[in-house]
Every structure is written in structure tokens, then in C-alpha cells.
Tab-separated table of C-alpha atoms in Angstrom:
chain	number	residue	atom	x	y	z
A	1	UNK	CA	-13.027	-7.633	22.682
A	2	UNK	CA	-12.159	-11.463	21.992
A	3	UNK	CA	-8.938	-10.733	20.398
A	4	UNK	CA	-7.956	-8.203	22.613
A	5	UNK	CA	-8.439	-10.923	25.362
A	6	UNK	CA	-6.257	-13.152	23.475
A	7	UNK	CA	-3.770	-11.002	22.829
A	8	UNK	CA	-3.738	-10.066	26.889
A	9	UNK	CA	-3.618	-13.896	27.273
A	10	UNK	CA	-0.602	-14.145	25.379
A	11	UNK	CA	1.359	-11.475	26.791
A	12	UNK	CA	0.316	-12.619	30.194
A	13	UNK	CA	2.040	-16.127	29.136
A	14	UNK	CA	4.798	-14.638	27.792
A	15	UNK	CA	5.453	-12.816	30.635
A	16	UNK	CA	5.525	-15.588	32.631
A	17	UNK	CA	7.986	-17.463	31.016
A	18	UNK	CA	10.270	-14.973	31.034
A	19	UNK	CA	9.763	-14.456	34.725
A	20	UNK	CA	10.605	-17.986	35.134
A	21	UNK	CA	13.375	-18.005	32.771
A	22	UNK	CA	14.987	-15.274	34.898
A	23	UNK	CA	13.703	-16.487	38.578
A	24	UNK	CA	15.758	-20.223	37.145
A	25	UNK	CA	18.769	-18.142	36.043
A	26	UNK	CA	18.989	-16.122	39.264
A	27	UNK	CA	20.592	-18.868	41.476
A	28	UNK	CA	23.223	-19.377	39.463
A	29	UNK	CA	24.088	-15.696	38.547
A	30	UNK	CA	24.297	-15.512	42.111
A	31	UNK	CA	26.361	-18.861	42.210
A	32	UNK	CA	28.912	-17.154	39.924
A	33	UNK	CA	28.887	-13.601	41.935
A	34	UNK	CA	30.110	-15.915	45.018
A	35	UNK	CA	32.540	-17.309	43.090
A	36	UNK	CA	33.836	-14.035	41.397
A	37	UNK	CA	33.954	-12.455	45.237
A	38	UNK	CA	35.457	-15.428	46.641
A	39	UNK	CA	38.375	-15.545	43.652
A	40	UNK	CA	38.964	-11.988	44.158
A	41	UNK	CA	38.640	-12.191	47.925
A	42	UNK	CA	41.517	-15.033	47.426
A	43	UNK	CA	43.575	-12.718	45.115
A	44	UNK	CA	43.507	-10.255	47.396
A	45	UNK	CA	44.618	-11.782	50.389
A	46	UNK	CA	47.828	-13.610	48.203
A	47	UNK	CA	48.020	-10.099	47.580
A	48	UNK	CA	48.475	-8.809	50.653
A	49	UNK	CA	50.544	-12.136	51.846
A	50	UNK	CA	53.078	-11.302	49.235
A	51	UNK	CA	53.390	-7.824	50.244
A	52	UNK	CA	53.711	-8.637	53.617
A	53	UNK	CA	56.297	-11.322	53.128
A	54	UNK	CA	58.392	-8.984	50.640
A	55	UNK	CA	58.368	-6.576	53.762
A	56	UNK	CA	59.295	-8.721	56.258
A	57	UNK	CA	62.073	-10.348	53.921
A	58	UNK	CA	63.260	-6.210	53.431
A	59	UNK	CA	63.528	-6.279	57.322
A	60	UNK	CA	65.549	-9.399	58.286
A	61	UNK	CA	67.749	-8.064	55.245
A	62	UNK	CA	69.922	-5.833	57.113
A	63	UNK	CA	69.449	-8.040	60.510
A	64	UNK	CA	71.107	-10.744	58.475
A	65	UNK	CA	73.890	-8.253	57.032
A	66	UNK	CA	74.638	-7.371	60.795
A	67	UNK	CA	74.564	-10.938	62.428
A	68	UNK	CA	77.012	-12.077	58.863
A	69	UNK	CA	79.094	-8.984	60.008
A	70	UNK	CA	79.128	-10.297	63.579
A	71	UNK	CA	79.956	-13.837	62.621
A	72	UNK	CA	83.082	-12.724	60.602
A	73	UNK	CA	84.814	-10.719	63.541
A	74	UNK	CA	83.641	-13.206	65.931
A	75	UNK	CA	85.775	-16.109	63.370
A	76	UNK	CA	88.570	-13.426	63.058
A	77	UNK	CA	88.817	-12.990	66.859
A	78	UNK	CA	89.230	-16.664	67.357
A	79	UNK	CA	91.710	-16.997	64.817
A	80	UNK	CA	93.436	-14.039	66.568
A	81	UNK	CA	93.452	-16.233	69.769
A	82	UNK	CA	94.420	-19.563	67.924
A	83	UNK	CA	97.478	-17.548	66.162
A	84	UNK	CA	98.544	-15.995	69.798
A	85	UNK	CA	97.809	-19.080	72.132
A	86	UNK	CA	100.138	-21.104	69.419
A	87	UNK	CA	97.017	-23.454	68.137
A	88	UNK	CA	96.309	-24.984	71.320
């Protein structure tokens, strides 16, 4: 009965400390799953920013082909009028 006592006493102790062990490493587990969301959280939205910028730039593309386009015959009109109103 003594030792069985004993040995309950021990593995109540040891139980304990492992309890304690785990309760201490549980704020900083949880430290480090905050800091794993918020680096993925950050990935994610460069992500998404690059995406959205590579879109954008794939839209004002052809806007920039068309005013470049515009720009030339506007230049070759005015050289058109300079040639034909004798450079004045």
C-alpha cells in the first residue's frame, strides 16, 4: 500500500511538470502561430498586390499604344501644316 502511494505520488509529480512544461510552452507556440499567420497573411496580400498591378499594367498597355498612336498623327499633322503654311 506504501509503495503504491509512492509510486501515485510520483506520477502525480510528474504529471505536473509536464503540465507546466506545456502550459509555459503554450504562449509562445501561440506567439509563433501569429507570426506564421501574419507572414503568410503578408505574402498573400504582396500576392495579390502583384497580381493586381500586373493587371492593371496589361490594361494601360494598349491605352498607351493608342494615345503613342495618337501622338504620332497628331506630330505628322502639324508637320503637314508647317510644310503647307511655308514654316510660319
Amino acid at each position: 500500500m506504501k509503495k503504491s502511494f509512492q509510486l501515485l505520488a510520483i506520477f502525480i509529480i510528474l504529471t505536473c511538470f509536464v503540465l507546466q512544461t506545456a502550459v509555459a510552452a503554450a504562449p509562445n507556440d501561440s506567439l509563433n502561430n501569429v507570426k506564421d499567420n501574419t507572414k503568410e497573411t503578408l505574402n498573400n496580400a504582396s500576392a495579390t498586390a502583384n497580381q493586381t498591378a500586373d493587371e492593371v499594367q496589361s490594361f494601360l498597355d494598349p491605352l498607351q499604344n493608342i494615345l503613342d498612336s495618337i501622338n504620332s498623327i497628331v506630330q505628322q499633322v502639324q508637320q503637314i501644316f508647317y510644310a503647307l503654311g511655308g514654316g510660319q
